[in-house]
XYZ file of C-alpha atoms in Angstrom:
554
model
C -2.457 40.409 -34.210
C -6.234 41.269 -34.354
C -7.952 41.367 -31.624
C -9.806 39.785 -29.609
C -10.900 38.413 -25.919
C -7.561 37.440 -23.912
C -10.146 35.178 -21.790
C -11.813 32.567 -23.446
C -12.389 28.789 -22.897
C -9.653 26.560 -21.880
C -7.872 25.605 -24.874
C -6.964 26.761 -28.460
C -9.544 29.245 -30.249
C -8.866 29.504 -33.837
C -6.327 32.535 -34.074
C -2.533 32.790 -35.210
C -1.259 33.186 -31.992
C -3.152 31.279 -29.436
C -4.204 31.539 -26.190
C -4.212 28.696 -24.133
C -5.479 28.597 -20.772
C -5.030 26.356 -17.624
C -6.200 26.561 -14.234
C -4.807 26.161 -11.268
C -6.485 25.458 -7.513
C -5.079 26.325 -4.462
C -2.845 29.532 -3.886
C -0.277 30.404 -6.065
C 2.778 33.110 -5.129
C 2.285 34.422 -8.811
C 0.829 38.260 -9.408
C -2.390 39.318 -7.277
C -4.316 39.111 -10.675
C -3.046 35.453 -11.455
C -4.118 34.500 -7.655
C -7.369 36.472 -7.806
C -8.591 34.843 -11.209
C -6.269 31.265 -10.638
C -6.053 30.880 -14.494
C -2.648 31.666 -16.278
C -2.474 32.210 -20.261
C 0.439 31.234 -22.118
C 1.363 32.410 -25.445
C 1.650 29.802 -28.409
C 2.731 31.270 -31.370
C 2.653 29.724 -35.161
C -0.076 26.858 -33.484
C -1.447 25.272 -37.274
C -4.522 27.513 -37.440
C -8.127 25.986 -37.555
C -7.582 23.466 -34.051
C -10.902 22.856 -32.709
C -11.891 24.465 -29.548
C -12.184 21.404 -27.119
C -14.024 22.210 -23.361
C -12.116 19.754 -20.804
C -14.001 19.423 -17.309
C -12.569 19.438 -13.928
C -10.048 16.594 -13.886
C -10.771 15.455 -16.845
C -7.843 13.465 -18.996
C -5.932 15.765 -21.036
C -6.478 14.597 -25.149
C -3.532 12.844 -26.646
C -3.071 15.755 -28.943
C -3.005 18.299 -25.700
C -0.941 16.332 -23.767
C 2.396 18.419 -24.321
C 1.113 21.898 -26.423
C 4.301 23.401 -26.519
C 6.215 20.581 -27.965
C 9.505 21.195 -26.535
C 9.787 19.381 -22.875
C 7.264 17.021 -20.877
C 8.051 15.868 -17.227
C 7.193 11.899 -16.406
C 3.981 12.670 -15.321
C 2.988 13.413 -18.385
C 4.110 10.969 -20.267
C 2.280 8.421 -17.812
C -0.919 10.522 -17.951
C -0.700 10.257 -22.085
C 0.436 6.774 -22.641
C -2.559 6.256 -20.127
C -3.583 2.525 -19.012
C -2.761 -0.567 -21.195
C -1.361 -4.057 -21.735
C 1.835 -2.942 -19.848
C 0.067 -2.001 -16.839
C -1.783 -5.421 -16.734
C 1.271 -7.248 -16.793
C 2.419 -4.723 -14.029
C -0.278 -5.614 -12.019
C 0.335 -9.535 -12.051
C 3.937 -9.454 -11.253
C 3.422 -6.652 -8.142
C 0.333 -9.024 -7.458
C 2.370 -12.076 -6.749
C 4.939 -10.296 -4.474
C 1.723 -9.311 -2.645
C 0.504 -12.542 -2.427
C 3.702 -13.483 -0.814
C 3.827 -11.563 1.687
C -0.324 -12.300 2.639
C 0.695 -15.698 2.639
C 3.571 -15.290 4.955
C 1.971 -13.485 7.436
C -1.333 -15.730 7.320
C 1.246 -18.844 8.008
C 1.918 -17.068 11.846
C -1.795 -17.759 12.648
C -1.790 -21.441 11.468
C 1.810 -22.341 12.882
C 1.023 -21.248 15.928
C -1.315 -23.633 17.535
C 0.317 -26.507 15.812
C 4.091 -25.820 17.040
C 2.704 -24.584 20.255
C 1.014 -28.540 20.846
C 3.915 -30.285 18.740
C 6.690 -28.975 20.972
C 5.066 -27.908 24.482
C 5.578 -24.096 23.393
C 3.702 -21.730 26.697
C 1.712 -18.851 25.004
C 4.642 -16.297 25.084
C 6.850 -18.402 23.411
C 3.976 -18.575 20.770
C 3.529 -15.259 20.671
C 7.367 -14.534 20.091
C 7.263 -16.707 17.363
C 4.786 -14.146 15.625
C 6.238 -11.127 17.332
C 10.110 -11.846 15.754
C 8.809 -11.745 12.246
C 7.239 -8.329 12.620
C 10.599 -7.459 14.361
C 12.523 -8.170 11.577
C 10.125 -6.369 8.960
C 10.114 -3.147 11.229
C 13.990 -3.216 11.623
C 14.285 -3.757 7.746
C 11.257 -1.607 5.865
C 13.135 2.055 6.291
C 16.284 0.226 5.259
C 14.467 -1.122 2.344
C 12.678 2.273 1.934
C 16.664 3.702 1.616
C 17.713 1.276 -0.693
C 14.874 1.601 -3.194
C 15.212 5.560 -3.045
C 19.308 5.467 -3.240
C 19.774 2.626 -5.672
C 16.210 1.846 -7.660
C 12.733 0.501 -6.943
C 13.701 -2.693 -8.840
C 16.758 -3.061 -7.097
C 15.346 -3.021 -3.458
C 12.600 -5.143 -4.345
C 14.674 -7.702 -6.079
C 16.944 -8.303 -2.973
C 14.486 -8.761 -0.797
C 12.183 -11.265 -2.776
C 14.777 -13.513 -3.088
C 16.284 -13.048 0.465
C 12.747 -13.758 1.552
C 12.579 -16.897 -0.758
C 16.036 -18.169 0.626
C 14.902 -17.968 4.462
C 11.367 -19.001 3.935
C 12.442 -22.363 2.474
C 15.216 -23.053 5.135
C 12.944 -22.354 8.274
C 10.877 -25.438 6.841
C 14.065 -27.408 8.385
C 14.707 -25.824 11.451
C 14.905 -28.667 13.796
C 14.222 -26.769 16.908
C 12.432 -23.555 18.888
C 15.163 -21.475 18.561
C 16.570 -22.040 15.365
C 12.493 -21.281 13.826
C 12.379 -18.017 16.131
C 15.974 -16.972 13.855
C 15.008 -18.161 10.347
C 11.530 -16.449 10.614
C 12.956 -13.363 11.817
C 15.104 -13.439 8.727
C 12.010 -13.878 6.656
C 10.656 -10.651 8.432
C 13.815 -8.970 7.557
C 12.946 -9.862 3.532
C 9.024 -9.316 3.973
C 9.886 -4.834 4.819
C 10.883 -4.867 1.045
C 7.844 -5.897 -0.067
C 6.005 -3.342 0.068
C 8.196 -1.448 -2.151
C 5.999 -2.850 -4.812
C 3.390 -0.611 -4.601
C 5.941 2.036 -4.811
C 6.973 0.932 -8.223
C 3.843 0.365 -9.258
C 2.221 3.172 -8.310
C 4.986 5.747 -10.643
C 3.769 3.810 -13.875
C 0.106 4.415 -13.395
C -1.900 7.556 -14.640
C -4.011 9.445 -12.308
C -7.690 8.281 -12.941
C -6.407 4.572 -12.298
C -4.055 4.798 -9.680
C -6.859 4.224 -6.378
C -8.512 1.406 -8.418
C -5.259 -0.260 -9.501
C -3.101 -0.243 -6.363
C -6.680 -1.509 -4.787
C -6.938 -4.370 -7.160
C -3.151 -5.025 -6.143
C -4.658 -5.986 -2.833
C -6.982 -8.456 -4.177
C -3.541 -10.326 -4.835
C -3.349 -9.560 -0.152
C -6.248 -11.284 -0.328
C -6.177 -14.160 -2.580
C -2.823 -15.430 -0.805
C -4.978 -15.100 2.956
C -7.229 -17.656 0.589
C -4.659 -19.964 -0.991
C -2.849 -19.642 2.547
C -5.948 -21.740 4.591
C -6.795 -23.810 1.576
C -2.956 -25.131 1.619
C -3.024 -25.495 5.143
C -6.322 -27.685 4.903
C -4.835 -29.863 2.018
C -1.208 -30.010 3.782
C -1.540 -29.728 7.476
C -3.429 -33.074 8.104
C -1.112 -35.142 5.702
C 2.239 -33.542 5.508
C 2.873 -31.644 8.586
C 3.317 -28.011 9.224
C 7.465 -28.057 6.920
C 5.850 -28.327 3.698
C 3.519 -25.707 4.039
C 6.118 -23.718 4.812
C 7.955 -24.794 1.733
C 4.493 -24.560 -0.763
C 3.883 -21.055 0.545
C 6.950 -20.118 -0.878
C 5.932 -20.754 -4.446
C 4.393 -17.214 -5.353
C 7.998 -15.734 -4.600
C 9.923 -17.878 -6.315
C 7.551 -17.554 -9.454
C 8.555 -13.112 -8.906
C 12.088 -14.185 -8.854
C 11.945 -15.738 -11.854
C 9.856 -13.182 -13.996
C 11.733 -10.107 -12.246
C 13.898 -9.974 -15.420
C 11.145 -8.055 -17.208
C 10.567 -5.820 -14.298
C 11.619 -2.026 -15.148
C 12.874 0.458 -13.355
C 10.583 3.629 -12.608
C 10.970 5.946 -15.097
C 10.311 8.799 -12.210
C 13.217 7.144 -10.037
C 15.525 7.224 -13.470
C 14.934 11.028 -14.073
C 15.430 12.083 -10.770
C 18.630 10.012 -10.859
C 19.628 12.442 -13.590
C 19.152 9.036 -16.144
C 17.507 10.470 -18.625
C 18.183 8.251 -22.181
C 17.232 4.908 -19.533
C 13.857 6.771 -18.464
C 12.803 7.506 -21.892
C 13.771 4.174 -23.061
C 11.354 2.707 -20.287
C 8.730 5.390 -21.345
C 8.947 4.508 -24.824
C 8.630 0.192 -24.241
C 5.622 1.055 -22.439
C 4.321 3.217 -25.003
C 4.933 0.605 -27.533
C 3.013 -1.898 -25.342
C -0.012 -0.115 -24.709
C -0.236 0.963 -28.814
C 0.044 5.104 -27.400
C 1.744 7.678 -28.669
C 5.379 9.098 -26.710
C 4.635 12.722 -25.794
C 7.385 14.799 -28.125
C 10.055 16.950 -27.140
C 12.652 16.467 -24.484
C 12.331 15.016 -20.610
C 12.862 17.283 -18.110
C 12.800 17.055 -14.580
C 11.567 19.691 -12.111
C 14.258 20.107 -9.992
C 17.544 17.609 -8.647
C 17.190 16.916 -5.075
C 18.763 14.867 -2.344
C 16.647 11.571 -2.014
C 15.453 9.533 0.587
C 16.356 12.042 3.623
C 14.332 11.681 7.005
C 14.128 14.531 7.428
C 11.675 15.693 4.335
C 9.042 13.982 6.204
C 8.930 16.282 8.909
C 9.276 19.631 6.799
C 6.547 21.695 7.627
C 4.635 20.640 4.757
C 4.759 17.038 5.792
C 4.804 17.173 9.689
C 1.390 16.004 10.702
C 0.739 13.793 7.869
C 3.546 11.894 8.185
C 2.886 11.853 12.182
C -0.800 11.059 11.556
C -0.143 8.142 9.021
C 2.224 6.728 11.014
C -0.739 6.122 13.976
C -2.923 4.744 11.219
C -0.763 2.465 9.920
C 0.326 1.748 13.907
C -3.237 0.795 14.427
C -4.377 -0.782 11.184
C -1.544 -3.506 11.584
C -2.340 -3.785 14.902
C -5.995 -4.380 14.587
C -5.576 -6.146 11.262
C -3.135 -8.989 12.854
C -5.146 -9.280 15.905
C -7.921 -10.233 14.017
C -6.294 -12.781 12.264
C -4.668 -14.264 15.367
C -7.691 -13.975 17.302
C -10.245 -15.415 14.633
C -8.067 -18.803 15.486
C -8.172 -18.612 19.320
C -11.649 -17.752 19.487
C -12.950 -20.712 16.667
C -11.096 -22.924 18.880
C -12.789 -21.743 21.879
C -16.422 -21.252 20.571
C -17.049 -18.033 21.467
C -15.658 -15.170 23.929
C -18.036 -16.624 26.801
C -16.147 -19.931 26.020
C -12.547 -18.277 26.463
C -13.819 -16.757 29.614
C -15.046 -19.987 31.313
C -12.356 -22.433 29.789
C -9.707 -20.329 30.911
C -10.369 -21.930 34.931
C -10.543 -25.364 33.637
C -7.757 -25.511 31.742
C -5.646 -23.755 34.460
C -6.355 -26.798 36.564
C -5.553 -29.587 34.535
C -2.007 -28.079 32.961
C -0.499 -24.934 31.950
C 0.220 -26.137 28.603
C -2.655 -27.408 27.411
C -3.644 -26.964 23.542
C -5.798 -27.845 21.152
C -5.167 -28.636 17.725
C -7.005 -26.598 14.935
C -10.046 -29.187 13.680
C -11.139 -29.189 10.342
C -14.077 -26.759 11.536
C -11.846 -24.392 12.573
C -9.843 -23.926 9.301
C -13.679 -23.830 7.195
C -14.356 -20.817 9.737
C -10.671 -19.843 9.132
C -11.442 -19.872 5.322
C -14.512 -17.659 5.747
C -13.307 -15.083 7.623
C -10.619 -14.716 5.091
C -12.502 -14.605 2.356
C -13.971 -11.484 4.029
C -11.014 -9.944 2.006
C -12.731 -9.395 -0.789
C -15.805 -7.465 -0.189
C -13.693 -5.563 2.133
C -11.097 -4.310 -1.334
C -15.004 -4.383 -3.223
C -16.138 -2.082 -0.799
C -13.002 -0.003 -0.617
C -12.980 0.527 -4.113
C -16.407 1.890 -4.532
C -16.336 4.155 -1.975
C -12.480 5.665 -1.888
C -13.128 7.641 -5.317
C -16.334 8.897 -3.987
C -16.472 9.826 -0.418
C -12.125 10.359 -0.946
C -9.333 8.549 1.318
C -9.189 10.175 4.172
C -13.274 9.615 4.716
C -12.906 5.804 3.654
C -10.273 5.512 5.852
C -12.096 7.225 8.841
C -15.561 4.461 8.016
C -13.564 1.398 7.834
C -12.142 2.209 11.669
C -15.214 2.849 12.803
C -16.994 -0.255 11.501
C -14.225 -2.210 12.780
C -14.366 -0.926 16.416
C -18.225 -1.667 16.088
C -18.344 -4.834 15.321
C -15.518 -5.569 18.073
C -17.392 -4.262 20.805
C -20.709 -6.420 19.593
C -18.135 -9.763 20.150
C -18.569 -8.875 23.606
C -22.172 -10.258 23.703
C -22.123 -13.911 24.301
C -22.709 -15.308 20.467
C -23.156 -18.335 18.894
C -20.743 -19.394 16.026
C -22.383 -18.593 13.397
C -22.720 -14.743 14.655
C -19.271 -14.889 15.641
C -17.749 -15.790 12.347
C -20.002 -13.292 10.678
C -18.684 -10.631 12.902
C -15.574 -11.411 12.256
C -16.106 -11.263 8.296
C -17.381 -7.927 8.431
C -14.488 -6.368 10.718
C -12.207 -8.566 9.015
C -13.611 -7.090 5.673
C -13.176 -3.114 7.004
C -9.852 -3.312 8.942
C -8.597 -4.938 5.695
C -10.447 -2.189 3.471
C -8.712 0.552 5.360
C -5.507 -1.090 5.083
C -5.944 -0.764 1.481
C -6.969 2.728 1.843
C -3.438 3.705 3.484
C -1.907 2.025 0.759
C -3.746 4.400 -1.941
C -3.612 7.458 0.037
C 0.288 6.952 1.249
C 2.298 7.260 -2.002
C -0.003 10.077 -3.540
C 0.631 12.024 -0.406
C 4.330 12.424 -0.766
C 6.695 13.415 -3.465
C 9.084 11.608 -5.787
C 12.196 11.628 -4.047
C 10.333 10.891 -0.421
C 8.047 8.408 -1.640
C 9.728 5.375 -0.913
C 10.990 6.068 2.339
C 7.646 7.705 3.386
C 6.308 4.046 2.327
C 8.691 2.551 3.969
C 8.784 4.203 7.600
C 4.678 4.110 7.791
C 5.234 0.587 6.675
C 7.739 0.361 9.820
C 5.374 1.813 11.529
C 2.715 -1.056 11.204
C 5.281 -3.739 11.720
C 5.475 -1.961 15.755
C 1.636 -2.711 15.366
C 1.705 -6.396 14.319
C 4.394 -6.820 16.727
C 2.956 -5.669 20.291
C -0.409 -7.693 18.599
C 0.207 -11.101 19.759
C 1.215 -10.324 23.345
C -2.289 -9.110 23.245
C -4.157 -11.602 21.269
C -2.918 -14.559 22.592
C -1.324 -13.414 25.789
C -3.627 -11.041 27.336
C -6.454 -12.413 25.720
C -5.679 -15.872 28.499
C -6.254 -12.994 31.280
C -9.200 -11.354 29.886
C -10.978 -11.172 26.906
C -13.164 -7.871 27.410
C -10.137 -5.959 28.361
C -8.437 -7.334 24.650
C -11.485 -6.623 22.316
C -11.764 -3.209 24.196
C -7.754 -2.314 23.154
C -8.603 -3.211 19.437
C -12.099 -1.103 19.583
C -10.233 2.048 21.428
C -7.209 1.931 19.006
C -9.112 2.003 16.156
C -11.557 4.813 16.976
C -8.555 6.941 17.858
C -7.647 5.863 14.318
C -10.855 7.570 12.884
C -9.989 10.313 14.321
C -6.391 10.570 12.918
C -7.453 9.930 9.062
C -10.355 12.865 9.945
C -7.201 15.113 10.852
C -5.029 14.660 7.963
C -4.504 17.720 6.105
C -3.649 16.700 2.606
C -6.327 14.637 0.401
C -5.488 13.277 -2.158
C -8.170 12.089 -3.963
C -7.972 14.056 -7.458
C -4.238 14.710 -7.358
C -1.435 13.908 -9.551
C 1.916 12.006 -8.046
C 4.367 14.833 -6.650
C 7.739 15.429 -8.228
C 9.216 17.298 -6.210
C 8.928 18.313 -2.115
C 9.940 22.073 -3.099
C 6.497 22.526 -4.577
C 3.266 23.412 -2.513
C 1.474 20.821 -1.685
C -1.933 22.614 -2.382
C -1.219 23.073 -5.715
C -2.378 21.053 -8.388
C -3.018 21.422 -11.997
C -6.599 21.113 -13.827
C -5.490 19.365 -17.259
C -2.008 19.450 -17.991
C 1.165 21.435 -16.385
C 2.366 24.604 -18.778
C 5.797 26.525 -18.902
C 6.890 29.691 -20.683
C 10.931 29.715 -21.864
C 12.941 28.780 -19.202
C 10.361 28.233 -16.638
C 10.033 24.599 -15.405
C 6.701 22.812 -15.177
C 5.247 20.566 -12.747
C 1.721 19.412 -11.989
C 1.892 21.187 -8.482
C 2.808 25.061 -8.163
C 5.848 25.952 -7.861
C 7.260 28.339 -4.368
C 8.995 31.215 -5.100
């Protein structure tokens, strides 16, 4: 061939046999001269001479045209990363949005039920606080098993099951006639609520890489528009119709995903590794249709088959600390989170903390069981503390892309544990519920955070159940919470603020600690790749060499 420079720009110069060049970051256990340089050339030959040479920045989106250059095999990834973002990923986005709002509302029910059942049948506060505590019980016994079933038998599967086992309790505890019977049926509806989450999981394997933080963000504006509907329903309902047919209206976002989970697919990246390779393509190609983008050509591969789902992937040396580490952040950010929520109720009733602290003797005189009703104050402060929500995913979403997740995640603790210590000055209402927006706002912002940052951190075939244990994780959180929100809080009120504010600081210093970020990076197949690896552009393979968008170990 005639000659000429083996290194030039990144892609195709106009030659017979091109040259086309990819870089790769981080180290590679290729040839000292591969490492030194990090840039690998593969050999094209018979390319249709006269391609323009086209200059692609760092992380820049591959063209359509370069998406598979060798036109013999392409992994998921890149198919996702070609077909790119479209009318199927809006529709995605809806549907995952309304199991979200599901669960919000579920959880923002335990805040408003409380102080109702605890007047309506004489409940003392740890009898209230159980009735909280047993939901998170059931989601923390349930969200690994969840995790297991979405990794073993589907992403659609798992999710399926537990919407509509979720549905079926929710609506029954409406007509549980006593204590006892309530404490059961809402654990149940725990149990159903650890699948939720698997949503993201799905969601997250059908969306490229430049729109993955921003989309599985905007998924949490679904968290935070059931918070919203949650109090508006409970001010339209709870004076007229009692405390059962809330629980019966806040079912209507599940039963709405049961019925449009027929459309659902399953994740093409869950197919392949299944070793389902005609379904996978067949999902690939539907979307492809939908979003008016061309199918990448040649044949799916996968990296590599591998067990799925195992426990013990997570604490490979690869994966030790982060999983460790996000477990405590997702331990604290539930804990703080619910605590919040729980709290914003006991202190509007109260005033302010000062209030707590000297109502606490007078109430202890009259009767043990006295309670309050919420007023129709309380659930207009209620509303406005929830609507904190969405600055805090506004927020979130401008700043994860820029400063990168672990940072964001770091900032949002931090604020939080501020503003909590300031609720220690004696404030008037007005300060207090503004307080409470903006650590409401942060705690959930970081929550949203962990939900980016979780599923990019691990691979394909520990994805799920990585999901799924931190998600356990947080349910331990939201379940010690109301023994100190509402119990500890009748003790003292400095010593509960002061828990949330340490807990969360300690959290800052966990996401500063992680040593993966994963801001930049493309989904992992595969947990036998280095971590630190990552492709600039697209993944390339010479005969009989597989290809994946992290480097592979030899």
């Amino acid at each position: 061939g005639p000659a000429f420079p083996a290194k030039t720009s990144l892609t195709a110069q106009v030659f017979q046999a091109q040259v086309v060049k990819f870089r790769r970051t981080g180290e590679s256990a290729r040839s000292e001269d591969d490492t030194a340089s990090g840039e690998h050339e593969v050999q094209i030959e018979g390319v249709r001479v006269g391609l323009e040479a086209v200059e692609l920045d760092d992380g820049a989106a591959v063209p359509k045209e370069f998406a598979n250059p060798t036109d013999d095999t392409f992994m998921v990834e890149d198919a996702v990363e070609a077909i790119g973002f479209g009318k199927f990923q809006w529709k995605l986005s809806v549907l995952t949005g309304l199991a979200w709002m599901a669960d919000a509302m579920e959880m923002m029910i335990l805040s408003i039920l409380a102080p109702q059942l605890h007047c309506e049948w004489r409940l003392p506060s740890w009898q209230v606080a159980l009735l909280t505590s047993v939901v998170f019980v059931g989601m923390m016994s349930s969200s690994t098993l969840w995790g297991n079933i979405s990794d073993q038998y589907g992403r659609k599967t798992g999710l399926k099951i537990s919407v509509l086992w979720t549905l079926y309790y929710g609506i029954l505890s409406a007509f549980a006639p006593v204590y006892s019977w309530i404490l059961v049926l809402r654990g149940l509806v725990g149990f159903g609520i650890g699948g939720v989450p698997q949503s993201v999981t799905l969601y997250a394997e059908f969306l490229p890489m430049k729109a993955r933080a921003k989309c599985i963000l905007l998924i949490e504006v679904f968290w935070a528009i059931g918070t919203v509907f949650e109090v508006v329903l409970a001010v339209f309902v709870m004076p007229s119709l009692g405390w059962r047919w809330l629980l019966i209206l806040s079912a209507v976002p599940l039963l709405l995903f049961a019925v449009l989970c027929f459309w659902l697919p399953e994740s093409a990246r869950y197919d392949v590794l299944s070793g389902n390779q005609e379904k996978a393509i067949a999902t690939l190609k539907r979307i492809a249709t939908e979003n008016g983008a061309p199918m990448p050509l040649g044949k799916l591969i996968i990296s590599r088959q591998e067990d799925r789902g195992k426990m013990r992937d997570l604490f490979t040396p690869h994966f030790r600390w982060t999983t460790l580490l996000l477990w405590f952040i997702w331990f604290s950010n539930a804990f703080s989170y619910y605590g919040l929520v729980l709290l914003t109720t006991e202190l509007f009733q109260a005033g302010d903390v000062c209030s707590i602290s000297s109502r606490k003797k007078a109430v202890e005189a009259k009767c043990s069981l006295a309670c309050e009703y919420l007023s129709e104050e309380d659930y207009m402060d209620l509303l406005w503390t929830t609507l904190s929500e969405f600055p805090g995913v506004l927020v979130t979403l401008w700043i994860i892309d820029r400063l990168g997740r672990k940072k964001t995640m770091a900032l949002c603790f931090v604020i939080f544990s501020f503003c909590s210590l300031l609720l220690f000055i004696c404030v008037g209402r007005n300060v207090l519920t503004l307080l409470l927006f903006i650590a409401r706002a942060f705690i959930s912002g970081g929550f949203q955070a962990a939900y980016v940052y979780t599923p990019e951190v691990y691979p394909t075939a520990t994805r799920a159940l990585g999901l799924g244990t931190c998600s356990g994780m947080a349910r331990v959180g939201a379940l010690i919470t109301p023994f100190i929100a509402q119990v500890m809080l009748e003790s003292s009120v400095y010593l509960t603020l002061a828990v949330y504010s340490g807990c969360c600081l300690l959290a800052a210093l966990a996401s500063c600690f992680l040593p993966i970020e994963t801001k930049g990076r493309g989904l992992q197949e595969s947990s036998h790749r280095e971590w630190g690896q990552e492709m600039v552009g697209r993944g390339m393979h010479g005969a009989g060499v597989t290809r994946s968008n992290s480097g592979s170990q030899e």
